[in-house]
PDB file of N, CA and C in Angstrom:
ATOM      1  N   UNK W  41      -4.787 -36.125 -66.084  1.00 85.00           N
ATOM      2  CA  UNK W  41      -5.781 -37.121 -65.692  1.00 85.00           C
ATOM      3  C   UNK W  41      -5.097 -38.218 -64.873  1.00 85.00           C
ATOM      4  N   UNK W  42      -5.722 -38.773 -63.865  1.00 89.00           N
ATOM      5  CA  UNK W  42      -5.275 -39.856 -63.140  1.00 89.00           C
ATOM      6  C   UNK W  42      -5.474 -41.570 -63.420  1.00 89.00           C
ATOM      7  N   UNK W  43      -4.635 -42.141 -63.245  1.00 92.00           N
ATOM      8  CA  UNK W  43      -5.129 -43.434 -63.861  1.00 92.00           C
ATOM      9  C   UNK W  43      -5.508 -44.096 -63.130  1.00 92.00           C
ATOM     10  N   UNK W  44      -6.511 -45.203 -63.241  1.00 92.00           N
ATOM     11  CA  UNK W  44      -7.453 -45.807 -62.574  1.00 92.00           C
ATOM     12  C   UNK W  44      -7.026 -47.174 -62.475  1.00 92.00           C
ATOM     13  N   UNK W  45      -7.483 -48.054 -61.564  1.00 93.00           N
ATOM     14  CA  UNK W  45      -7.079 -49.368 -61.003  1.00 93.00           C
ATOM     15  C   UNK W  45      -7.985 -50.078 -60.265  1.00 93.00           C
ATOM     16  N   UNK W  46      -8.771 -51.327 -60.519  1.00 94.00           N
ATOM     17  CA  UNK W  46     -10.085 -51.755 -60.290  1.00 94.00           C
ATOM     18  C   UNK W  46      -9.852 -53.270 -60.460  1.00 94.00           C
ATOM     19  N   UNK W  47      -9.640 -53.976 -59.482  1.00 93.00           N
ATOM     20  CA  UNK W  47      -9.435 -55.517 -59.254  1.00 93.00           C
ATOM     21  C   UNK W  47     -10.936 -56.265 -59.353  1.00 93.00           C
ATOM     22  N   UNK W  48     -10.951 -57.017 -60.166  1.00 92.00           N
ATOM     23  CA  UNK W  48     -12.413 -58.001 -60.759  1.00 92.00           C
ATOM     24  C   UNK W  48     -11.770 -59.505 -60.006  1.00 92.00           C
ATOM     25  N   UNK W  49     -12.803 -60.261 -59.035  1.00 90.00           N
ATOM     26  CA  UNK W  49     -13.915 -59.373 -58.374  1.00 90.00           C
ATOM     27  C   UNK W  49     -13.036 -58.820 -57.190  1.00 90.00           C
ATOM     28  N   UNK W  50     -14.125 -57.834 -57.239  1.00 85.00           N
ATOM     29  CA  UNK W  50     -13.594 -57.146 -55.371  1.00 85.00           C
ATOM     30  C   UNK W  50     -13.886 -57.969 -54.364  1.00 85.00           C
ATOM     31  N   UNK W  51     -14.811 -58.711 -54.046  1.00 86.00           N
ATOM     32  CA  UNK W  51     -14.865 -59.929 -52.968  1.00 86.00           C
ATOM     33  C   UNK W  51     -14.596 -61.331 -53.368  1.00 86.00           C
ATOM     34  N   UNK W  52     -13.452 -61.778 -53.327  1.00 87.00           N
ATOM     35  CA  UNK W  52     -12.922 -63.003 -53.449  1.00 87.00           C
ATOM     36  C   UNK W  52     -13.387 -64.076 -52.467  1.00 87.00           C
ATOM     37  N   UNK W  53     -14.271 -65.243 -52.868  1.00 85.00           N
ATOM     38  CA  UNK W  53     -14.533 -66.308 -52.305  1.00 85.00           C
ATOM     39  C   UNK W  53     -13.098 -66.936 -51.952  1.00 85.00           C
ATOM     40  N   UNK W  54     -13.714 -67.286 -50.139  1.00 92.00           N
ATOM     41  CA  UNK W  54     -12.383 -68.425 -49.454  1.00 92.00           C
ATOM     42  C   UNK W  54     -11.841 -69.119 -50.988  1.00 92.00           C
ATOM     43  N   UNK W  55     -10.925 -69.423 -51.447  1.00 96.00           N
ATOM     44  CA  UNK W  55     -10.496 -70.535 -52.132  1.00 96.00           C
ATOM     45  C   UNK W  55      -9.993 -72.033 -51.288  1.00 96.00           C
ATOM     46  N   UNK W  56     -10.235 -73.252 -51.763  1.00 95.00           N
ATOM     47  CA  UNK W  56      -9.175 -74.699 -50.865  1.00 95.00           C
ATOM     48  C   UNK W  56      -8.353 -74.802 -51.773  1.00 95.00           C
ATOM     49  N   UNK W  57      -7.206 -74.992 -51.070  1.00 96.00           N
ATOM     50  CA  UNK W  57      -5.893 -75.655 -51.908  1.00 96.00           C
ATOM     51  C   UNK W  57      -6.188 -76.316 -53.235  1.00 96.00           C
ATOM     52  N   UNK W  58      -5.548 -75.889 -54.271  1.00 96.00           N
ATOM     53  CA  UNK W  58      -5.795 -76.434 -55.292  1.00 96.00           C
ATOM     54  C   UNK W  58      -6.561 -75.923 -56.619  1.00 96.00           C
ATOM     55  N   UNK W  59      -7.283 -74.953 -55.818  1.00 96.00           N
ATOM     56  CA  UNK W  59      -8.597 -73.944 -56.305  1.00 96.00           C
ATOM     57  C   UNK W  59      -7.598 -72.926 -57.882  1.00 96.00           C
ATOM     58  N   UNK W  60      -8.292 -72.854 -58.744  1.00 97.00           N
ATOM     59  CA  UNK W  60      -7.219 -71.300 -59.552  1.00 97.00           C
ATOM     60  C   UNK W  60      -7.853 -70.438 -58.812  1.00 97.00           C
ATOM     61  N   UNK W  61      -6.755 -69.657 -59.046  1.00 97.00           N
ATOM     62  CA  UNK W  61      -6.893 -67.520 -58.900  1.00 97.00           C
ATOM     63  C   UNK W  61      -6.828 -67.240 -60.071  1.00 97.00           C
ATOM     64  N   UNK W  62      -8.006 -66.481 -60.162  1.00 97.00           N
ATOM     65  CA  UNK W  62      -8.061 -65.592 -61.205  1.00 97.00           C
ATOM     66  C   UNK W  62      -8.216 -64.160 -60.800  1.00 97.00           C
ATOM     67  N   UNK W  63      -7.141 -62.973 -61.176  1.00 97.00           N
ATOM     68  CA  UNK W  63      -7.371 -61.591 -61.033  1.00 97.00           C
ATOM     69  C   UNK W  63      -7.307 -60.929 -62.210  1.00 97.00           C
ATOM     70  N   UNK W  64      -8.371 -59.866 -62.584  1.00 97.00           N
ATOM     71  CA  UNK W  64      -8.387 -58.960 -63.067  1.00 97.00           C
ATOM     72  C   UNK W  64      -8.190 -57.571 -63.041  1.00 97.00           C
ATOM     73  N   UNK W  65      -7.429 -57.157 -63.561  1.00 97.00           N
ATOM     74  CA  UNK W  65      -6.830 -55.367 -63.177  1.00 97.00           C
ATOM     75  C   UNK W  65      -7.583 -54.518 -64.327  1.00 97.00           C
ATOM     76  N   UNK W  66      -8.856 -53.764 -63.925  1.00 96.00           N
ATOM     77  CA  UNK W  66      -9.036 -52.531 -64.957  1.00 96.00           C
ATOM     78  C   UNK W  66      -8.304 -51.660 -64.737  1.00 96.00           C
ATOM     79  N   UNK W  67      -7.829 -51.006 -65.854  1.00 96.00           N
ATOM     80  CA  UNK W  67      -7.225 -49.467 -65.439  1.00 96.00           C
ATOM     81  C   UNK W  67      -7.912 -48.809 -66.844  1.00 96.00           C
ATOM     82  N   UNK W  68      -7.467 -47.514 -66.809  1.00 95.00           N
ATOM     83  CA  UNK W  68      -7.997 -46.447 -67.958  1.00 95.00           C
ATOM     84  C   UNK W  68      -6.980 -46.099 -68.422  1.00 95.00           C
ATOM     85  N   UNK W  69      -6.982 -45.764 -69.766  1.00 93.00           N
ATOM     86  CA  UNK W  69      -6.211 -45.135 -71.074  1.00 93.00           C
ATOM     87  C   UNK W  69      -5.044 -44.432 -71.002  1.00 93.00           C
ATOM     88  N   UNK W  70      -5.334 -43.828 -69.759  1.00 94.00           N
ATOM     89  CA  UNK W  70      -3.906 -42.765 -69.367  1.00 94.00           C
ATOM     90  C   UNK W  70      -3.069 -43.570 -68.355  1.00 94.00           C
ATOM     91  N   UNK W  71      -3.235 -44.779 -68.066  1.00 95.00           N
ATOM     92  CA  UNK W  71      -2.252 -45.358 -67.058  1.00 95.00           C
ATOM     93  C   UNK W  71      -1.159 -46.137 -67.830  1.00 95.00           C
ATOM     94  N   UNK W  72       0.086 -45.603 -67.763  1.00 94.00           N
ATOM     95  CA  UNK W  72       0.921 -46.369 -68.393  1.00 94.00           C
ATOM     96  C   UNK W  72       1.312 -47.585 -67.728  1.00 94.00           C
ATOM     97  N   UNK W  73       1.786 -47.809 -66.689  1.00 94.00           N
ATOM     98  CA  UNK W  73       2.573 -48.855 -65.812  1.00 94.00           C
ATOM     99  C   UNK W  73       1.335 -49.440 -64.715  1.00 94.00           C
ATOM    100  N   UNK W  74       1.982 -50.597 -64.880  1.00 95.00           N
ATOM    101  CA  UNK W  74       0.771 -51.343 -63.939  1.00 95.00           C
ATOM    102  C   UNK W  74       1.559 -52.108 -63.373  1.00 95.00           C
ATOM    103  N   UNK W  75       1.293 -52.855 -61.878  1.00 95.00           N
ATOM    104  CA  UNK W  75       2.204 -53.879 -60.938  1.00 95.00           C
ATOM    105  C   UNK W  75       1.570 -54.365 -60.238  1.00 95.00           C
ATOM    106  N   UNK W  76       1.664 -56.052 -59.977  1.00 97.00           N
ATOM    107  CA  UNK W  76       0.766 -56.674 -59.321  1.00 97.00           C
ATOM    108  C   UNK W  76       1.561 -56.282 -57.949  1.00 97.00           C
ATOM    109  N   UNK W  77       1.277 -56.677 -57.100  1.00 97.00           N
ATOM    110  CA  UNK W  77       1.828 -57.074 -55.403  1.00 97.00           C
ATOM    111  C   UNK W  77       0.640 -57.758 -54.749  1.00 97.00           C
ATOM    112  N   UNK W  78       1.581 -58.564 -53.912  1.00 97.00           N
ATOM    113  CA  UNK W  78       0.961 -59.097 -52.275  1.00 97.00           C
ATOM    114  C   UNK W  78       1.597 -59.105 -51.253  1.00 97.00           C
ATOM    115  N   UNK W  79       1.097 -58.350 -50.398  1.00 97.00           N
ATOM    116  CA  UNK W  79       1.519 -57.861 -49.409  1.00 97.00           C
ATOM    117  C   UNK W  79       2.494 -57.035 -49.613  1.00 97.00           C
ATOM    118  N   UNK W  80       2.312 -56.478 -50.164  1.00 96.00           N
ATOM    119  CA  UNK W  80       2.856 -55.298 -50.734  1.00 96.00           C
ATOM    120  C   UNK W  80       4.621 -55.309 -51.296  1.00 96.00           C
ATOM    121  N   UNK W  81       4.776 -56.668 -51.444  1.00 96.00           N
ATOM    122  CA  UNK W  81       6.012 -57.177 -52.160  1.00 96.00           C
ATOM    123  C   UNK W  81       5.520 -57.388 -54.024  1.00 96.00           C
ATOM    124  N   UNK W  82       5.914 -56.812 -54.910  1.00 93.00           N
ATOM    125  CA  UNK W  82       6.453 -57.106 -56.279  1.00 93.00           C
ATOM    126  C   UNK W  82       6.505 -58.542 -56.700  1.00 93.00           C
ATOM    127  N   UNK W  83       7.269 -59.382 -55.962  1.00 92.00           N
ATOM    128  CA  UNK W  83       7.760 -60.357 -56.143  1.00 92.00           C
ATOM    129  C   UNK W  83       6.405 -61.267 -56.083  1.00 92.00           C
ATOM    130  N   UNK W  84       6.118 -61.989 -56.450  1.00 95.00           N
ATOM    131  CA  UNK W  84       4.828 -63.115 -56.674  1.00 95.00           C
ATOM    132  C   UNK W  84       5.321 -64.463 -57.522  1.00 95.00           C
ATOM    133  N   UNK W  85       5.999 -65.428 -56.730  1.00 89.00           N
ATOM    134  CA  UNK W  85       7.062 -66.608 -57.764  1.00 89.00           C
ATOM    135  C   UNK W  85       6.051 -67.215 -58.712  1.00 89.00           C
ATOM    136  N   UNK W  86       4.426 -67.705 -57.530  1.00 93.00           N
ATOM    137  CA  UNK W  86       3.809 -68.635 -58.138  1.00 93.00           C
ATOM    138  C   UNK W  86       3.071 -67.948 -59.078  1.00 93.00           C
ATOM    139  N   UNK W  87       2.728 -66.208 -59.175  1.00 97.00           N
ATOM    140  CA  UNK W  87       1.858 -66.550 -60.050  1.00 97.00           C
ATOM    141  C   UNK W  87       2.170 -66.246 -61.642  1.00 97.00           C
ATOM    142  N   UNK W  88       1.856 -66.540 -62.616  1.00 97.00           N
ATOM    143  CA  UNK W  88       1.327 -65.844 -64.098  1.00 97.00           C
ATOM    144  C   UNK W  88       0.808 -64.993 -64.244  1.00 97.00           C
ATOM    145  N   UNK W  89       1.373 -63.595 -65.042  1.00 96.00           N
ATOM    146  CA  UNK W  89       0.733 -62.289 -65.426  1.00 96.00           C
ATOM    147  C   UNK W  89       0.959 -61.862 -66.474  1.00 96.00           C
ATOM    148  N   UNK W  90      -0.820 -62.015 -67.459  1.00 95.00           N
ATOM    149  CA  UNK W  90      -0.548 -62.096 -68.452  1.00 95.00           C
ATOM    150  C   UNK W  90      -0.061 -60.274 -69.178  1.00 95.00           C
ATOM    151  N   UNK W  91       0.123 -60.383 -70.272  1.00 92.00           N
ATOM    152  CA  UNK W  91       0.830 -59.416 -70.818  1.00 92.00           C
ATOM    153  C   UNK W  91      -0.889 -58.247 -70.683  1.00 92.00           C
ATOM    154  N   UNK W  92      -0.294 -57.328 -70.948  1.00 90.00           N
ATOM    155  CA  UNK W  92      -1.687 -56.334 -70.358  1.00 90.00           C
ATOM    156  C   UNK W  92      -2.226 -55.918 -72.436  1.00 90.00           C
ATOM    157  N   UNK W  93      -3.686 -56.211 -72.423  1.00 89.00           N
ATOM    158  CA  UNK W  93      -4.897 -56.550 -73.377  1.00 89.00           C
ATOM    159  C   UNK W  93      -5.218 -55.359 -73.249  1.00 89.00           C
ATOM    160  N   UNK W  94      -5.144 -54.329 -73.980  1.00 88.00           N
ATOM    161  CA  UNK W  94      -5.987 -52.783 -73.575  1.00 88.00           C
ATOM    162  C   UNK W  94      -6.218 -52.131 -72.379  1.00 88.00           C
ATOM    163  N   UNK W  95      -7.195 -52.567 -71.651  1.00 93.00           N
ATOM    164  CA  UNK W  95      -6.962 -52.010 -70.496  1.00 93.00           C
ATOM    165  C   UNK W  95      -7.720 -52.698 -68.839  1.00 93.00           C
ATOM    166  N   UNK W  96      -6.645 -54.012 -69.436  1.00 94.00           N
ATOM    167  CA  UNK W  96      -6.913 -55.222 -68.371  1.00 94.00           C
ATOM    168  C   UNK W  96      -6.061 -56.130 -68.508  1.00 94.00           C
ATOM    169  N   UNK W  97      -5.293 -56.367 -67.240  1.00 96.00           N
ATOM    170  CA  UNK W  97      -4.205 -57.327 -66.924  1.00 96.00           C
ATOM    171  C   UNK W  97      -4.259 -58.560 -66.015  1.00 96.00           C
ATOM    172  N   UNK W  98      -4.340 -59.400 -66.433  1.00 97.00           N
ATOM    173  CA  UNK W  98      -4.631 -60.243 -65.348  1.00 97.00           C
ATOM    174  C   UNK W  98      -3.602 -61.513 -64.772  1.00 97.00           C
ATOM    175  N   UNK W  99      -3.801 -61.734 -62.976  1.00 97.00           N
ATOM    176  CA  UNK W  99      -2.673 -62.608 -62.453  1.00 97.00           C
ATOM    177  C   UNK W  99      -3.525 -63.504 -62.325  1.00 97.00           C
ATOM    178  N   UNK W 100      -2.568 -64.888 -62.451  1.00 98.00           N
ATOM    179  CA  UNK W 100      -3.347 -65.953 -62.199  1.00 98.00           C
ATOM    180  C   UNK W 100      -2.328 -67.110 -61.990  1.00 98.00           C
ATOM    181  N   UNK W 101      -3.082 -67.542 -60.710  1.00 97.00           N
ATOM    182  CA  UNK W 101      -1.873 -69.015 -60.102  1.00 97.00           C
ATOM    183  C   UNK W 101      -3.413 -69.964 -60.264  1.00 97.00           C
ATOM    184  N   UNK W 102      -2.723 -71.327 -60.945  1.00 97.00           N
ATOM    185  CA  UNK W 102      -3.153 -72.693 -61.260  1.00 97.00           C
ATOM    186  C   UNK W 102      -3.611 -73.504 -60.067  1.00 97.00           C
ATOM    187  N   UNK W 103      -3.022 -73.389 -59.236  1.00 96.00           N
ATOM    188  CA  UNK W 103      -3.056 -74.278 -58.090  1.00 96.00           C
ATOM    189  C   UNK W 103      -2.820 -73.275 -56.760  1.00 96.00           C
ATOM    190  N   UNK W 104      -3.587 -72.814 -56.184  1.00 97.00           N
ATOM    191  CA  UNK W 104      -2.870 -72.331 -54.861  1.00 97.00           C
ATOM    192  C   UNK W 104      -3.161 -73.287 -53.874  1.00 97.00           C
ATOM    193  N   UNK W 105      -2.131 -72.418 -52.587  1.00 96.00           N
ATOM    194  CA  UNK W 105      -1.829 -73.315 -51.163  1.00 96.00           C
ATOM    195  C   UNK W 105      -2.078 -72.047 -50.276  1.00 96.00           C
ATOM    196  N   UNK W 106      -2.608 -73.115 -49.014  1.00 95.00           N
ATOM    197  CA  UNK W 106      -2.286 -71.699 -48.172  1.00 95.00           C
ATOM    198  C   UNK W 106      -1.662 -70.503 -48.706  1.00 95.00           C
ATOM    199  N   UNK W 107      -0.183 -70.472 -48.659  1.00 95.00           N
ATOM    200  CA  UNK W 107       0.935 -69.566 -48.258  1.00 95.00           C
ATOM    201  C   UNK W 107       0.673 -68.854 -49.686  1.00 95.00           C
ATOM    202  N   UNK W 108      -0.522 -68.768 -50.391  1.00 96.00           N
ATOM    203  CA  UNK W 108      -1.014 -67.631 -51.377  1.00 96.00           C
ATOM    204  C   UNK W 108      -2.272 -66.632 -51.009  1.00 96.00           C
ATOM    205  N   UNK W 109      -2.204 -66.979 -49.002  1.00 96.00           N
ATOM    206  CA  UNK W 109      -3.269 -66.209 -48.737  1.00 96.00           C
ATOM    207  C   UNK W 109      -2.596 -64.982 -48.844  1.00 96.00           C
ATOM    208  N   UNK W 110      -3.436 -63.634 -48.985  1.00 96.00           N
ATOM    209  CA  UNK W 110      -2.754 -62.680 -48.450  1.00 96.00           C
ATOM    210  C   UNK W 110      -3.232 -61.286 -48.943  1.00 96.00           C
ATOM    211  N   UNK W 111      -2.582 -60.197 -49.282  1.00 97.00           N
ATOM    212  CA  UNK W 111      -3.601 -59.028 -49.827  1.00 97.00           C
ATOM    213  C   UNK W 111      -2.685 -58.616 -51.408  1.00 97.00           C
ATOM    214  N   UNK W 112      -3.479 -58.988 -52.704  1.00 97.00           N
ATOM    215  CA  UNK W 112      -3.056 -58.851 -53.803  1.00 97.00           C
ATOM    216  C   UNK W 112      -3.136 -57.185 -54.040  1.00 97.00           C
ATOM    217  N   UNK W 113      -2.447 -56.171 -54.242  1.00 97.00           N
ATOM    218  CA  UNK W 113      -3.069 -55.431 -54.985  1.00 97.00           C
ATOM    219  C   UNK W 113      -2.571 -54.864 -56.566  1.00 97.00           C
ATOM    220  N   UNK W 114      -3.134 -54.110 -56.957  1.00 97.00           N
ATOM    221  CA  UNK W 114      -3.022 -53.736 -58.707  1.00 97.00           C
ATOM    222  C   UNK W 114      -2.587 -52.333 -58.860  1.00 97.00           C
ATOM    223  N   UNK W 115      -1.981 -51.769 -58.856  1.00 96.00           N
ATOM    224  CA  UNK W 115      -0.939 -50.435 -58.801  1.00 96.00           C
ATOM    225  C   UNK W 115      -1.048 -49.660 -60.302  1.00 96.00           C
ATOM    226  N   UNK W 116      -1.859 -48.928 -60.283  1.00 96.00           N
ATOM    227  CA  UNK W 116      -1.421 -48.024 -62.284  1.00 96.00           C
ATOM    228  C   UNK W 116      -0.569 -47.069 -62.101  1.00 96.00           C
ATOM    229  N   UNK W 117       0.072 -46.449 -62.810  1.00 94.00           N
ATOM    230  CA  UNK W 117       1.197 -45.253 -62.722  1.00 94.00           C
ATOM    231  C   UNK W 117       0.453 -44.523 -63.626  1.00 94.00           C
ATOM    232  N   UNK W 118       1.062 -43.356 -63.879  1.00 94.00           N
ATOM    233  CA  UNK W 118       1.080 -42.542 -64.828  1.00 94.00           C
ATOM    234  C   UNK W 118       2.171 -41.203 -64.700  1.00 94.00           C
ATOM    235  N   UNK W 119       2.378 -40.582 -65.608  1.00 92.00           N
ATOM    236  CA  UNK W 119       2.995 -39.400 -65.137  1.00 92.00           C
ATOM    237  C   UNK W 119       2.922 -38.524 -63.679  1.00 92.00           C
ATOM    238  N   UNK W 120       1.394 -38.731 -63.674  1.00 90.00           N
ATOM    239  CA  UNK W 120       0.925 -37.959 -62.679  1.00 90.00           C
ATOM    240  C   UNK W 120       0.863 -38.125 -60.859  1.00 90.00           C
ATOM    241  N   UNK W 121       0.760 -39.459 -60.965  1.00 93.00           N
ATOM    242  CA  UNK W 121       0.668 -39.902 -59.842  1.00 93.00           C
ATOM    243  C   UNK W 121       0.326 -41.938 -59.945  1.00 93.00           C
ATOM    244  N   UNK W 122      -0.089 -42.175 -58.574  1.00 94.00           N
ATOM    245  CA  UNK W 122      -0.340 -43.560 -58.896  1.00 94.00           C
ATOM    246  C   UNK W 122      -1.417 -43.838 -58.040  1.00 94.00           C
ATOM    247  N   UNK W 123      -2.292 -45.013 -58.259  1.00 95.00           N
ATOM    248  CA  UNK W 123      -3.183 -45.601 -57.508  1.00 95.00           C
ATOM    249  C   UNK W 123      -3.156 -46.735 -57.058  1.00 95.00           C
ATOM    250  N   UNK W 124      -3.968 -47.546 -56.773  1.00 96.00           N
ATOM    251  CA  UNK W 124      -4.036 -49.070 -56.390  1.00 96.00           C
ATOM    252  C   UNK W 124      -5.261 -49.580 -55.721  1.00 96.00           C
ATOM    253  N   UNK W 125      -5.514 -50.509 -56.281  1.00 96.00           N
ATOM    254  CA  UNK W 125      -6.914 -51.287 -55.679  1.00 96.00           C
ATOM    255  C   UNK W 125      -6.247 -52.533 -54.928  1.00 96.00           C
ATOM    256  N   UNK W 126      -7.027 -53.030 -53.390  1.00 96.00           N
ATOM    257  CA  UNK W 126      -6.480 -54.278 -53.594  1.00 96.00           C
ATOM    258  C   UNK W 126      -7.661 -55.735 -52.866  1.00 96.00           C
ATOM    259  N   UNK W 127      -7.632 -56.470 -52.675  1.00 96.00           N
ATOM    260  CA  UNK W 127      -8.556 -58.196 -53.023  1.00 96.00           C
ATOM    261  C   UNK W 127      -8.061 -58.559 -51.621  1.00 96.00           C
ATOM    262  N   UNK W 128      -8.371 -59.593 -50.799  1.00 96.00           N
ATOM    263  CA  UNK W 128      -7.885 -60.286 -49.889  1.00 96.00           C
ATOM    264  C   UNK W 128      -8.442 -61.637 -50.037  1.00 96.00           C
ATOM    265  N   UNK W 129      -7.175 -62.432 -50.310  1.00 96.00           N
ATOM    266  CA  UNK W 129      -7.454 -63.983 -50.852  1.00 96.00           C
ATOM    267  C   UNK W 129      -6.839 -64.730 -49.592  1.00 96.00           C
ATOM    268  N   UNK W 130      -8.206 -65.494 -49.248  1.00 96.00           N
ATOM    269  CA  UNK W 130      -7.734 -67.061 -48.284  1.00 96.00           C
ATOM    270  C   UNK W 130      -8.203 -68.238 -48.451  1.00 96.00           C
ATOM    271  N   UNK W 131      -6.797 -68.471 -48.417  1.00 97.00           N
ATOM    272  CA  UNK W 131      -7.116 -70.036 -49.113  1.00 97.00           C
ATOM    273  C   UNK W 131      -6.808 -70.708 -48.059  1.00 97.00           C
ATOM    274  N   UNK W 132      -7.654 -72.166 -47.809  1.00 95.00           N
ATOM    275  CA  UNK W 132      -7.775 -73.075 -46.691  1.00 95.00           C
ATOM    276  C   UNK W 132      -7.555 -74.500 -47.224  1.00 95.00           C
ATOM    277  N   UNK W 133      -6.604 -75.234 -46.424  1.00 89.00           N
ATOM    278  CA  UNK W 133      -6.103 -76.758 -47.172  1.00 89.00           C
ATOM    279  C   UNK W 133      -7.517 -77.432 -46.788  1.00 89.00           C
ATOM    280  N   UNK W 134      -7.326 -78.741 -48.120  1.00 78.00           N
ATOM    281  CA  UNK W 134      -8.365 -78.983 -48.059  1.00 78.00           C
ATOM    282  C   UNK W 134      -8.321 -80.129 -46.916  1.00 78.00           C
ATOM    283  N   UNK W 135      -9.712 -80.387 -46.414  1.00 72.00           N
ATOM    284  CA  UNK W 135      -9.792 -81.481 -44.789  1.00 72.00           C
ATOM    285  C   UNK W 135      -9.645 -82.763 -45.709  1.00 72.00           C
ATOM    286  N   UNK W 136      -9.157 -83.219 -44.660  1.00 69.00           N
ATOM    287  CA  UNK W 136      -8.470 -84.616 -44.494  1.00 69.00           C
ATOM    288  C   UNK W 136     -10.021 -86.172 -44.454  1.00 69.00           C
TER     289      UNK W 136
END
């Protein structure tokens, strides 16, 4: 069986500086390994990811800035193969 990967929501409202991110990762029963990315880098300094709840993981930065626009996605593994869903978040400073 293949494991599944489903980012809540799929259309992300513009965020302004300052705004939280909140992401949600569904996956199904048979997905062992899960990995956030943006832009298709691993690495994510600013955000928090909480420990994975059955079968939903979620990233979340407090405060974003611009330079957290970009394309998040949610990666499941399994033995078998892997998938990935992914969100496109832009965030705009706020006017002066």
């Amino acid at each position: 069986e293949k494991p599944a990967s489903q980012i809540l929501p799929q259309d992300y409202p513009t965020l302004m500086s300052g705004d939280p991110l909140k992401l949600t990762c569904k996956v199904n029963r048979v997905t062992l390994n899960i990995k956030w990315k943006k832009n298709g880098a691993s690495d994510i300094p600013r955000a928090q990811i909480s420990p994975r709840t059955g079968e939903e993981i979620t990233l979340y930065i407090e405060n974003v800035v611009q330079d957290d626009s970009g394309v998040f996605s949610c990666e499941a593994y399994n033995m078998a193969c892997a998938v990935s869903s992914t969100v496109k978040i832009t965030v705009r400073g706020k006017p002066y």
